[in-house]
Amino acid sequence: MSKMKIATVWLDGCSGCHMSMFDMDEKLIDILEKVDLVYSPLVDAKEFPEGVDVTVIEGGVGSEEDKHMLELIRARTHMLVSYGDCAVTGNVPSLRNRFSVDDLIKRSYIENVSAHGDGGGNVPGDAVPRLLPVERPLHEVVRVDVFIPGCPPRPGLTYFMLKELLEGRMPDLKEKTRFGL
Ligand code: SF4
């Protein structure tokens, strides 16, 4: 039987959710024996492939590039998992939403840099993805199949979610977690 194709993606997050996956310890081996990891920050794949069974996404949608990537992933993925509070609610990156993008750029790249003595004015150019007006959780941009809360999600919860999906069941999280854990 062919292995399930799994991808993990890092959008606008801190990488803490991906780091938490490693805390599954030996259970990670149990999972990796049953899947092909076809795209991830952990593997050297340049293009997001077609026909992915499960994609686990960390982080919210903060830039035009994030939005484009998420829409591509949705079109190429059967089950999409919104993984961690930044993906599920916007969480930390959405703290910027009360400010305009212009004010954020000014504060980050002109005022704050000037305050630290190297002259300021080092505003990113066209090579850096343009920020969207507000940070958004994944489900406000595309359809999401599974929501896994946590900052980051607990390793045991991640293992449960992957195991259920691998065995063809929709993970039932009612007895496993709630927001704020
Ligand atoms: S949910 Fe927490 S650990 Fe995960 S990317 Fe966001 S801030 Fe980092």
GROMACS .gro file of C-alpha atoms and ligand atoms in nm:
model
  189
    1MET     CA    1   0.000   0.000   0.000
    2SER     CA    2   0.135   0.346  -0.087
    3LYS     CA    3   0.223   0.573   0.200
    4MET     CA    4   0.017   0.879   0.285
    5LYS     CA    5   0.169   1.201   0.147
    6ILE     CA    6   0.216   1.457   0.424
    7ALA     CA    7   0.334   1.819   0.405
    8THR     CA    8   0.406   2.074   0.675
    9VAL     CA    9   0.418   2.446   0.601
   10TRP     CA   10   0.548   2.746   0.796
   11LEU     CA   11   0.358   3.066   0.717
   12ASP     CA   12   0.348   3.364   0.959
   13GLY     CA   13   0.457   3.187   1.277
   14CYS     CA   14   0.763   3.167   1.499
   15SER     CA   15   0.855   2.802   1.414
   16GLY     CA   16   0.756   2.700   1.768
   17CYS     CA   17   0.477   2.480   1.632
   18HIS     CA   18   0.724   2.292   1.411
   19MET     CA   19   0.967   2.263   1.703
   20SER     CA   20   0.689   2.113   1.912
   21MET     CA   21   0.647   1.834   1.655
   22PHE     CA   22   0.996   1.714   1.748
   23ASP     CA   23   0.881   1.677   2.109
   24MET     CA   24   0.683   1.372   1.998
   25ASP     CA   25   1.023   1.202   2.043
   26GLU     CA   26   1.011   0.832   1.943
   27LYS     CA   27   0.650   0.866   1.832
   28LEU     CA   28   0.781   1.082   1.547
   29ILE     CA   29   0.955   0.770   1.412
   30ASP     CA   30   0.628   0.581   1.437
   31ILE     CA   31   0.461   0.849   1.220
   32LEU     CA   32   0.747   0.892   0.972
   33GLU     CA   33   0.753   0.516   0.903
   34LYS     CA   34   0.397   0.543   0.772
   35VAL     CA   35   0.418   0.860   0.559
   36ASP     CA   36   0.609   1.030   0.281
   37LEU     CA   37   0.704   1.380   0.394
   38VAL     CA   38   0.676   1.547   0.053
   39TYR     CA   39   0.714   1.914   0.151
   40SER     CA   40   0.826   2.084   0.473
   41PRO     CA   41   1.083   2.327   0.617
   42LEU     CA   42   1.250   2.001   0.723
   43VAL     CA   43   1.303   1.868   0.368
   44ASP     CA   44   1.458   2.015   0.054
   45ALA     CA   45   1.156   2.049  -0.177
   46LYS     CA   46   1.126   2.368  -0.382
   47GLU     CA   47   0.770   2.334  -0.514
   48PHE     CA   48   0.456   2.241  -0.322
   49PRO     CA   49   0.350   1.916  -0.494
   50GLU     CA   50   0.012   1.805  -0.631
   51GLY     CA   51  -0.197   1.539  -0.460
   52VAL     CA   52  -0.095   1.584  -0.095
   53ASP     CA   53  -0.312   1.388   0.148
   54VAL     CA   54  -0.257   1.599   0.463
   55THR     CA   55  -0.097   1.943   0.500
   56VAL     CA   56  -0.027   2.077   0.850
   57ILE     CA   57   0.013   2.456   0.850
   58GLU     CA   58   0.177   2.668   1.119
   59GLY     CA   59   0.122   3.044   1.128
   60GLY     CA   60  -0.135   3.291   1.002
   61VAL     CA   61  -0.168   3.475   0.674
   62GLY     CA   62   0.029   3.798   0.698
   63SER     CA   63   0.158   3.872   0.350
   64GLU     CA   64   0.054   3.845  -0.014
   65GLU     CA   65   0.297   3.556  -0.048
   66ASP     CA   66   0.136   3.371   0.247
   67LYS     CA   67  -0.206   3.412   0.083
   68HIS     CA   68  -0.086   3.291  -0.256
   69MET     CA   69   0.089   2.991  -0.095
   70LEU     CA   70  -0.216   2.899   0.114
   71GLU     CA   71  -0.448   2.907  -0.188
   72LEU     CA   72  -0.206   2.686  -0.383
   73ILE     CA   73  -0.182   2.443  -0.090
   74ARG     CA   74  -0.560   2.424  -0.057
   75ALA     CA   75  -0.596   2.342  -0.427
   76ARG     CA   76  -0.340   2.060  -0.394
   77THR     CA   77  -0.435   1.914  -0.053
   78HIS     CA   78  -0.709   1.675   0.057
   79MET     CA   79  -0.704   1.745   0.435
   80LEU     CA   80  -0.580   2.083   0.556
   81VAL     CA   81  -0.487   2.120   0.924
   82SER     CA   82  -0.477   2.465   1.085
   83TYR     CA   83  -0.202   2.396   1.337
   84GLY     CA   84  -0.144   2.617   1.642
   85ASP     CA   85  -0.303   2.937   1.765
   86CYS     CA   86  -0.146   3.164   1.500
   87ALA     CA   87  -0.306   2.956   1.226
   88VAL     CA   88  -0.634   2.910   1.416
   89THR     CA   89  -0.691   3.262   1.556
   90GLY     CA   90  -0.413   3.494   1.432
   91ASN     CA   91  -0.261   3.494   1.782
   92VAL     CA   92   0.073   3.677   1.819
   93PRO     CA   93   0.117   3.810   1.462
   94SER     CA   94  -0.234   3.956   1.467
   95LEU     CA   95  -0.129   4.194   1.747
   96ARG     CA   96  -0.028   4.421   1.459
   97ASN     CA   97  -0.386   4.450   1.332
   98ARG     CA   98  -0.468   4.770   1.520
   99PHE     CA   99  -0.192   4.956   1.334
  100SER     CA  100  -0.166   5.045   0.966
  101VAL     CA  101   0.101   4.874   0.757
  102ASP     CA  102   0.264   5.213   0.689
  103ASP     CA  103   0.289   5.282   1.063
  104LEU     CA  104   0.434   4.935   1.125
  105ILE     CA  105   0.700   4.980   0.857
  106LYS     CA  106   0.787   5.325   0.989
  107ARG     CA  107   0.815   5.200   1.346
  108SER     CA  108   1.013   4.886   1.259
  109TYR     CA  109   1.253   5.008   0.990
  110ILE     CA  110   1.292   5.381   1.051
  111GLU     CA  111   1.214   5.491   1.406
  112ASN     CA  112   1.331   5.180   1.590
  113VAL     CA  113   1.646   5.139   1.380
  114SER     CA  114   1.728   5.509   1.422
  115ALA     CA  115   1.690   5.471   1.796
  116HIS     CA  116   1.964   5.207   1.786
  117GLY     CA  117   2.209   5.430   1.607
  118ASP     CA  118   2.248   5.305   1.249
  119GLY     CA  119   2.067   5.578   1.066
  120GLY     CA  120   1.730   5.419   0.982
  121GLY     CA  121   1.572   5.432   0.637
  122ASN     CA  122   1.643   5.064   0.571
  123VAL     CA  123   1.290   4.989   0.451
  124PRO     CA  124   1.254   4.652   0.270
  125GLY     CA  125   1.209   4.680  -0.106
  126ASP     CA  126   1.024   4.476  -0.367
  127ALA     CA  127   1.216   4.156  -0.284
  128VAL     CA  128   1.027   4.126   0.047
  129PRO     CA  129   0.665   4.004   0.034
  130ARG     CA  130   0.418   4.287   0.085
  131LEU     CA  131   0.222   4.275   0.412
  132LEU     CA  132  -0.157   4.243   0.394
  133PRO     CA  133  -0.354   4.516   0.577
  134VAL     CA  134  -0.433   4.270   0.859
  135GLU     CA  135  -0.313   3.930   0.975
  136ARG     CA  136  -0.578   3.661   0.923
  137PRO     CA  137  -0.629   3.305   1.049
  138LEU     CA  138  -0.626   3.038   0.778
  139HIS     CA  139  -1.000   2.968   0.775
  140GLU     CA  140  -1.074   3.330   0.679
  141VAL     CA  141  -0.887   3.268   0.352
  142VAL     CA  142  -0.949   2.902   0.262
  143ARG     CA  143  -1.153   2.606   0.384
  144VAL     CA  144  -0.992   2.426   0.680
  145ASP     CA  145  -1.066   2.063   0.771
  146VAL     CA  146  -0.904   2.026   1.116
  147PHE     CA  147  -0.822   2.285   1.384
  148ILE     CA  148  -0.547   2.208   1.637
  149PRO     CA  149  -0.516   2.481   1.902
  150GLY     CA  150  -0.217   2.552   2.124
  151CYS     CA  151   0.082   2.782   2.136
  152PRO     CA  152   0.233   2.548   2.041
  153PRO     CA  153   0.003   2.243   2.022
  154ARG     CA  154   0.101   1.974   2.273
  155PRO     CA  155   0.305   1.690   2.118
  156GLY     CA  156   0.056   1.429   2.242
  157LEU     CA  157  -0.224   1.612   2.065
  158THR     CA  158  -0.021   1.630   1.743
  159TYR     CA  159   0.046   1.255   1.759
  160PHE     CA  160  -0.323   1.183   1.818
  161MET     CA  161  -0.425   1.405   1.525
  162LEU     CA  162  -0.177   1.247   1.281
  163LYS     CA  163  -0.255   0.892   1.393
  164GLU     CA  164  -0.628   0.945   1.348
  165LEU     CA  165  -0.581   1.093   1.001
  166LEU     CA  166  -0.343   0.812   0.904
  167GLU     CA  167  -0.605   0.558   1.005
  168GLY     CA  168  -0.873   0.735   0.802
  169ARG     CA  169  -1.063   0.897   1.089
  170MET     CA  170  -1.144   1.261   1.151
  171PRO     CA  171  -0.974   1.351   1.484
  172ASP     CA  172  -1.233   1.412   1.758
  173LEU     CA  173  -1.068   1.664   1.990
  174LYS     CA  174  -1.358   1.713   2.233
  175GLU     CA  175  -1.195   1.508   2.509
  176LYS     CA  176  -0.839   1.603   2.412
  177THR     CA  177  -0.810   1.979   2.429
  178ARG     CA  178  -0.979   2.314   2.440
  179PHE     CA  179  -0.870   2.665   2.355
  180GLY     CA  180  -0.637   2.816   2.611
  181LEU     CA  181  -0.440   2.494   2.671
  182SF4     S1  182   0.109   2.927   1.781
  182SF4    FE1  183   0.270   2.992   1.925
  182SF4     S2  184   0.438   2.847   1.888
  182SF4    FE2  185   0.300   2.834   1.708
  182SF4     S3  186   0.381   2.981   1.559
  182SF4    FE3  187   0.230   3.091   1.681
  182SF4     S4  188   0.347   3.191   1.846
  182SF4    FE4  189   0.478   3.030   1.758
   0.00000   0.00000   0.00000
